[in-house]
Amino acid sequence: MSALIFYAILLFTHIGNQDPPVYAKPAEAAPDPPPMPAQTSQPPPPPPSYDTVGTTHGFAAAASSLQSIFKVGQKIATGSKQSDRLTAAELRAQVTQKLRMRVQAVLEEKREKAQESMKDQVNLEHGRKELIQKMDRLKSMKSVLSENIEHATAQNDKLRQYIEEIEGKGETSIDDAIIPVDVASGQILNLMSENHCIEDAIYHLDRALNNGTIAIDEHLKEVRKLSRKQFLSRAHFKKITTAPAINSF
């Protein structure tokens, strides 16, 4: 609307310059007045009509000027519309690009968070399985330890009862404290005792010889007897320990 008003103002200005609405004309050199003619009865000529002066030429020029101005206005309007359209398209493209970049960034961030969440979920699942396995092992160990505690408690009670029985009997000799379970065990116990006794006797004979308490003949005689007896004792001990009944025991 403002463009049309502007074009109309330009048109009216151009027409006004070509054909002014007032009857003022530029000053021209006044010609010499003609000689006065003789008095006749003819009427005086009519004055010039300014309404018709340059009317055809003025309207033609105004029409051409109006057409050129209208074409220029059309070009300006078309150019402004195209520039507006281009500006809107550019703005649309920029906004679309920014939105696309923003959406892409948001999607990338969400994808990374989703991947991290999946990794955390996998780690949690693996940890849950390990915890379940450890709890099962702890439960089995608890049952085994409970059984061991019960067994140890029972053995402790038996040991306390045995100690009370032994203390009630008073002092006990070493022979009464060591009780063989069978005949072979008794023989082995006696043979081991005899072997250690012979070794002690030989040791003391050696010391007596070194101290000069006994003569060397007596020392050799007694050592020969004890060695023969120790040999027989050790052979008997080996025979008993290598017997099938002892090995199976």
mmCIF file of C-alpha atoms in Angstrom:
data_model
loop_
_atom_site.group_PDB
_atom_site.id
_atom_site.type_symbol
_atom_site.label_atom_id
_atom_site.label_comp_id
_atom_site.label_asym_id
_atom_site.label_seq_id
_atom_site.Cartn_x
_atom_site.Cartn_y
_atom_site.Cartn_z
ATOM 1 C CA MET A 1 0.000 0.000 0.000
ATOM 2 C CA SER A 2 2.837 2.433 0.885
ATOM 3 C CA ALA A 3 4.592 1.571 -2.405
ATOM 4 C CA LEU A 4 1.460 2.485 -4.436
ATOM 5 C CA ILE A 5 1.166 5.810 -2.606
ATOM 6 C CA PHE A 6 4.834 6.482 -3.335
ATOM 7 C CA TYR A 7 4.349 5.691 -7.046
ATOM 8 C CA ALA A 8 1.250 7.962 -7.184
ATOM 9 C CA ILE A 9 3.206 10.845 -5.657
ATOM 10 C CA LEU A 10 5.973 10.382 -8.243
ATOM 11 C CA LEU A 11 3.382 10.335 -11.056
ATOM 12 C CA PHE A 12 1.649 13.500 -9.898
ATOM 13 C CA THR A 13 4.991 15.277 -9.491
ATOM 14 C CA HIS A 14 6.009 14.349 -13.042
ATOM 15 C CA ILE A 15 2.677 15.515 -14.503
ATOM 16 C CA GLY A 16 2.877 18.737 -12.545
ATOM 17 C CA ASN A 17 6.360 19.411 -13.926
ATOM 18 C CA GLN A 18 5.254 18.755 -17.532
ATOM 19 C CA ASP A 19 1.994 20.712 -17.440
ATOM 20 C CA PRO A 20 1.624 23.034 -14.436
ATOM 21 C CA PRO A 21 -2.001 23.527 -13.300
ATOM 22 C CA VAL A 22 -1.610 27.357 -13.139
ATOM 23 C CA TYR A 23 -1.528 29.589 -16.171
ATOM 24 C CA ALA A 24 1.903 30.959 -15.444
ATOM 25 C CA LYS A 25 4.214 30.737 -18.401
ATOM 26 C CA PRO A 26 7.871 31.492 -18.575
ATOM 27 C CA ALA A 27 8.641 35.101 -19.464
ATOM 28 C CA GLU A 28 9.473 35.685 -23.120
ATOM 29 C CA ALA A 29 10.784 38.748 -24.895
ATOM 30 C CA ALA A 30 7.824 40.959 -25.702
ATOM 31 C CA PRO A 31 7.565 41.571 -29.475
ATOM 32 C CA ASP A 32 7.192 44.988 -30.852
ATOM 33 C CA PRO A 33 3.599 45.921 -31.023
ATOM 34 C CA PRO A 34 2.232 45.806 -34.559
ATOM 35 C CA PRO A 35 1.042 48.950 -36.164
ATOM 36 C CA MET A 36 -2.408 49.797 -35.391
ATOM 37 C CA PRO A 37 -4.638 48.736 -38.213
ATOM 38 C CA ALA A 38 -7.359 50.794 -39.465
ATOM 39 C CA GLN A 39 -10.534 50.711 -37.617
ATOM 40 C CA THR A 40 -12.745 47.960 -38.978
ATOM 41 C CA SER A 41 -15.899 46.447 -37.930
ATOM 42 C CA GLN A 42 -14.291 42.916 -37.304
ATOM 43 C CA PRO A 43 -14.492 41.590 -33.771
ATOM 44 C CA PRO A 44 -11.193 41.138 -31.806
ATOM 45 C CA PRO A 45 -9.539 37.690 -31.829
ATOM 46 C CA PRO A 46 -10.222 35.515 -28.840
ATOM 47 C CA PRO A 47 -7.441 35.125 -26.218
ATOM 48 C CA PRO A 48 -5.357 31.985 -26.292
ATOM 49 C CA SER A 49 -6.779 29.078 -24.378
ATOM 50 C CA TYR A 50 -4.215 27.657 -21.941
ATOM 51 C CA ASP A 51 -6.421 24.670 -21.372
ATOM 52 C CA THR A 52 -5.456 23.194 -24.710
ATOM 53 C CA VAL A 53 -1.814 24.227 -24.771
ATOM 54 C CA GLY A 54 0.353 21.089 -24.702
ATOM 55 C CA THR A 55 -2.476 18.893 -23.529
ATOM 56 C CA THR A 56 -1.868 16.072 -25.996
ATOM 57 C CA HIS A 57 1.872 16.173 -25.540
ATOM 58 C CA GLY A 58 1.542 16.385 -21.743
ATOM 59 C CA PHE A 59 -0.769 13.391 -21.460
ATOM 60 C CA ALA A 60 1.398 11.286 -23.788
ATOM 61 C CA ALA A 61 4.494 12.123 -21.796
ATOM 62 C CA ALA A 62 2.625 11.501 -18.563
ATOM 63 C CA ALA A 63 1.379 8.145 -19.873
ATOM 64 C CA SER A 64 4.860 7.049 -20.900
ATOM 65 C CA SER A 65 6.280 8.269 -17.608
ATOM 66 C CA LEU A 66 3.524 6.479 -15.740
ATOM 67 C CA GLN A 67 4.240 3.273 -17.665
ATOM 68 C CA SER A 68 7.989 3.482 -16.978
ATOM 69 C CA ILE A 69 7.374 4.298 -13.321
ATOM 70 C CA PHE A 70 4.919 1.420 -13.072
ATOM 71 C CA LYS A 71 7.465 -0.958 -14.614
ATOM 72 C CA VAL A 72 10.130 0.272 -12.215
ATOM 73 C CA GLY A 73 7.697 -0.162 -9.319
ATOM 74 C CA GLN A 74 6.859 -3.669 -10.504
ATOM 75 C CA LYS A 75 10.563 -4.516 -10.679
ATOM 76 C CA ILE A 76 11.166 -3.078 -7.223
ATOM 77 C CA ALA A 77 8.144 -4.894 -5.790
ATOM 78 C CA THR A 78 9.145 -8.145 -7.503
ATOM 79 C CA GLY A 79 12.705 -7.744 -6.306
ATOM 80 C CA SER A 80 11.566 -7.021 -2.765
ATOM 81 C CA LYS A 81 9.238 -10.024 -2.838
ATOM 82 C CA GLN A 82 12.029 -12.247 -4.194
ATOM 83 C CA SER A 83 14.450 -10.871 -1.599
ATOM 84 C CA ASP A 84 11.809 -11.503 1.069
ATOM 85 C CA ARG A 85 11.287 -15.007 -0.270
ATOM 86 C CA LEU A 86 15.034 -15.621 -0.367
ATOM 87 C CA THR A 87 15.394 -14.254 3.140
ATOM 88 C CA ALA A 88 12.583 -16.479 4.395
ATOM 89 C CA ALA A 89 14.110 -19.491 2.602
ATOM 90 C CA GLU A 90 17.519 -18.742 4.062
ATOM 91 C CA LEU A 91 16.042 -18.306 7.506
ATOM 92 C CA ARG A 92 14.123 -21.553 7.094
ATOM 93 C CA ALA A 93 17.290 -23.321 5.963
ATOM 94 C CA GLN A 94 19.309 -21.886 8.848
ATOM 95 C CA VAL A 95 16.655 -22.791 11.382
ATOM 96 C CA THR A 96 16.371 -26.273 9.895
ATOM 97 C CA GLN A 97 20.133 -26.704 10.000
ATOM 98 C CA LYS A 98 20.335 -25.525 13.604
ATOM 99 C CA LEU A 99 17.452 -27.758 14.606
ATOM 100 C CA ARG A 100 19.039 -30.693 12.800
ATOM 101 C CA MET A 101 22.375 -30.060 14.529
ATOM 102 C CA ARG A 102 20.688 -29.662 17.898
ATOM 103 C CA VAL A 103 18.627 -32.827 17.427
ATOM 104 C CA GLN A 104 21.736 -34.690 16.258
ATOM 105 C CA ALA A 105 23.654 -33.524 19.353
ATOM 106 C CA VAL A 106 20.779 -34.525 21.636
ATOM 107 C CA LEU A 107 20.473 -37.917 19.933
ATOM 108 C CA GLU A 108 24.222 -38.479 20.231
ATOM 109 C CA GLU A 109 24.133 -37.571 23.912
ATOM 110 C CA LYS A 110 21.168 -39.861 24.517
ATOM 111 C CA ARG A 111 22.883 -42.664 22.580
ATOM 112 C CA GLU A 112 26.031 -42.337 24.694
ATOM 113 C CA LYS A 113 23.963 -42.331 27.875
ATOM 114 C CA ALA A 114 22.063 -45.379 26.646
ATOM 115 C CA GLN A 115 25.339 -47.201 25.906
ATOM 116 C CA GLU A 116 26.664 -46.308 29.349
ATOM 117 C CA SER A 117 23.414 -47.509 30.898
ATOM 118 C CA MET A 118 23.694 -50.797 28.977
ATOM 119 C CA LYS A 119 27.281 -51.249 30.181
ATOM 120 C CA ASP A 120 26.196 -50.520 33.740
ATOM 121 C CA GLN A 121 23.338 -52.984 33.361
ATOM 122 C CA VAL A 122 25.729 -55.691 32.105
ATOM 123 C CA ASN A 123 28.149 -55.005 34.968
ATOM 124 C CA LEU A 124 25.321 -55.090 37.485
ATOM 125 C CA GLU A 125 24.031 -58.367 36.074
ATOM 126 C CA HIS A 126 27.527 -59.872 36.217
ATOM 127 C CA GLY A 127 27.963 -58.620 39.774
ATOM 128 C CA ARG A 128 24.568 -60.052 40.740
ATOM 129 C CA LYS A 129 25.558 -63.495 39.442
ATOM 130 C CA GLU A 130 28.866 -63.346 41.305
ATOM 131 C CA LEU A 131 27.082 -62.319 44.504
ATOM 132 C CA ILE A 132 24.639 -65.212 44.132
ATOM 133 C CA GLN A 133 27.534 -67.664 43.659
ATOM 134 C CA LYS A 134 29.385 -66.252 46.660
ATOM 135 C CA MET A 135 26.234 -66.452 48.778
ATOM 136 C CA ASP A 136 25.780 -70.104 47.772
ATOM 137 C CA ARG A 137 29.403 -70.863 48.679
ATOM 138 C CA LEU A 138 29.017 -69.059 51.985
ATOM 139 C CA LYS A 139 25.853 -71.036 52.740
ATOM 140 C CA SER A 140 27.628 -74.324 52.012
ATOM 141 C CA MET A 141 30.612 -73.237 54.117
ATOM 142 C CA LYS A 142 28.242 -72.226 56.888
ATOM 143 C CA SER A 143 26.640 -75.663 56.902
ATOM 144 C CA VAL A 144 30.074 -77.366 56.944
ATOM 145 C CA LEU A 145 31.301 -75.083 59.730
ATOM 146 C CA SER A 146 28.132 -75.724 61.685
ATOM 147 C CA GLU A 147 28.749 -79.462 61.443
ATOM 148 C CA ASN A 148 32.389 -79.000 62.475
ATOM 149 C CA ILE A 149 31.340 -76.856 65.411
ATOM 150 C CA GLU A 150 28.871 -79.491 66.521
ATOM 151 C CA HIS A 151 31.501 -82.223 66.197
ATOM 152 C CA ALA A 152 34.108 -80.124 68.048
ATOM 153 C CA THR A 153 31.590 -79.341 70.777
ATOM 154 C CA ALA A 154 30.790 -83.044 71.174
ATOM 155 C CA GLN A 155 34.481 -83.982 71.311
ATOM 156 C CA ASN A 156 35.115 -81.213 73.805
ATOM 157 C CA ASP A 157 32.351 -82.535 76.004
ATOM 158 C CA LYS A 158 33.823 -86.041 75.789
ATOM 159 C CA LEU A 159 37.307 -84.754 76.609
ATOM 160 C CA ARG A 160 36.027 -82.771 79.566
ATOM 161 C CA GLN A 161 34.177 -85.830 80.836
ATOM 162 C CA TYR A 162 37.311 -87.993 80.431
ATOM 163 C CA ILE A 163 39.413 -85.419 82.261
ATOM 164 C CA GLU A 164 36.923 -85.372 85.091
ATOM 165 C CA GLU A 165 37.044 -89.191 85.292
ATOM 166 C CA ILE A 166 40.860 -89.230 85.329
ATOM 167 C CA GLU A 167 41.014 -86.517 87.975
ATOM 168 C CA GLY A 168 38.518 -88.488 90.079
ATOM 169 C CA LYS A 169 40.756 -91.573 90.053
ATOM 170 C CA GLY A 170 43.768 -89.719 91.466
ATOM 171 C CA GLU A 171 47.395 -90.298 90.283
ATOM 172 C CA THR A 172 47.825 -92.836 87.483
ATOM 173 C CA SER A 173 51.021 -94.716 86.656
ATOM 174 C CA ILE A 174 52.501 -94.613 83.226
ATOM 175 C CA ASP A 175 51.785 -98.304 82.713
ATOM 176 C CA ASP A 176 48.109 -97.778 83.456
ATOM 177 C CA ALA A 177 47.939 -94.672 81.236
ATOM 178 C CA ILE A 178 49.294 -96.501 78.161
ATOM 179 C CA ILE A 179 46.890 -99.317 77.322
ATOM 180 C CA PRO A 180 47.461 -101.324 74.098
ATOM 181 C CA VAL A 181 44.390 -102.116 72.031
ATOM 182 C CA ASP A 182 45.457 -105.658 71.066
ATOM 183 C CA VAL A 183 48.193 -108.275 71.561
ATOM 184 C CA ALA A 184 50.374 -107.091 68.677
ATOM 185 C CA SER A 185 50.267 -103.517 69.977
ATOM 186 C CA GLY A 186 51.316 -104.748 73.414
ATOM 187 C CA GLN A 187 54.253 -106.708 71.926
ATOM 188 C CA ILE A 188 55.370 -103.698 69.891
ATOM 189 C CA LEU A 189 55.203 -101.499 72.968
ATOM 190 C CA ASN A 190 57.304 -103.930 74.999
ATOM 191 C CA LEU A 191 59.888 -104.371 72.231
ATOM 192 C CA MET A 192 60.253 -100.600 71.789
ATOM 193 C CA SER A 193 60.702 -100.185 75.538
ATOM 194 C CA GLU A 194 63.335 -102.955 75.613
ATOM 195 C CA ASN A 195 65.202 -101.417 72.668
ATOM 196 C CA HIS A 196 65.386 -97.987 74.324
ATOM 197 C CA CYS A 197 66.456 -99.545 77.620
ATOM 198 C CA ILE A 198 69.334 -101.425 75.924
ATOM 199 C CA GLU A 199 70.466 -98.182 74.260
ATOM 200 C CA ASP A 200 70.463 -96.431 77.635
ATOM 201 C CA ALA A 201 72.457 -99.292 79.196
ATOM 202 C CA ILE A 202 75.075 -99.202 76.448
ATOM 203 C CA TYR A 203 75.333 -95.425 76.840
ATOM 204 C CA HIS A 204 76.009 -95.706 80.570
ATOM 205 C CA LEU A 205 78.551 -98.545 80.001
ATOM 206 C CA ASP A 206 80.425 -96.261 77.594
ATOM 207 C CA ARG A 207 80.482 -93.497 80.165
ATOM 208 C CA ALA A 208 81.710 -95.918 82.891
ATOM 209 C CA LEU A 209 84.516 -97.073 80.605
ATOM 210 C CA ASN A 210 85.520 -93.508 79.853
ATOM 211 C CA ASN A 211 85.468 -92.642 83.556
ATOM 212 C CA GLY A 212 87.545 -95.766 84.414
ATOM 213 C CA THR A 213 84.835 -97.238 86.567
ATOM 214 C CA ILE A 214 84.916 -100.606 84.767
ATOM 215 C CA ALA A 215 87.593 -102.402 82.835
ATOM 216 C CA ILE A 216 87.516 -102.773 79.146
ATOM 217 C CA ASP A 217 87.008 -106.551 79.306
ATOM 218 C CA GLU A 218 83.845 -106.172 81.394
ATOM 219 C CA HIS A 219 82.635 -103.404 79.099
ATOM 220 C CA LEU A 220 83.061 -105.526 75.983
ATOM 221 C CA LYS A 221 81.393 -108.501 77.638
ATOM 222 C CA GLU A 222 78.308 -106.549 78.714
ATOM 223 C CA VAL A 223 78.037 -104.644 75.452
ATOM 224 C CA ARG A 224 78.195 -107.945 73.535
ATOM 225 C CA LYS A 225 75.302 -109.342 75.560
ATOM 226 C CA LEU A 226 73.173 -106.223 75.232
ATOM 227 C CA SER A 227 73.838 -105.955 71.491
ATOM 228 C CA ARG A 228 72.746 -109.567 70.921
ATOM 229 C CA LYS A 229 69.596 -108.918 72.922
ATOM 230 C CA GLN A 230 68.907 -105.647 71.071
ATOM 231 C CA PHE A 231 69.368 -107.392 67.737
ATOM 232 C CA LEU A 232 66.779 -110.019 68.613
ATOM 233 C CA SER A 233 64.399 -107.347 69.901
ATOM 234 C CA ARG A 234 64.653 -105.296 66.715
ATOM 235 C CA ALA A 235 64.200 -108.381 64.518
ATOM 236 C CA HIS A 236 61.103 -109.364 66.461
ATOM 237 C CA PHE A 237 59.816 -105.764 66.170
ATOM 238 C CA LYS A 238 60.348 -105.775 62.393
ATOM 239 C CA LYS A 239 58.612 -109.110 62.045
ATOM 240 C CA ILE A 240 55.547 -107.901 63.905
ATOM 241 C CA THR A 241 55.311 -104.563 62.050
ATOM 242 C CA THR A 242 55.600 -106.238 58.627
ATOM 243 C CA ALA A 243 52.850 -108.770 59.371
ATOM 244 C CA PRO A 244 49.642 -108.453 57.211
ATOM 245 C CA ALA A 245 47.427 -107.901 60.222
ATOM 246 C CA ILE A 246 49.538 -104.962 61.389
ATOM 247 C CA ASN A 247 49.646 -103.430 57.899
ATOM 248 C CA SER A 248 45.891 -103.677 57.538
ATOM 249 C CA PHE A 249 45.508 -102.098 60.954
#
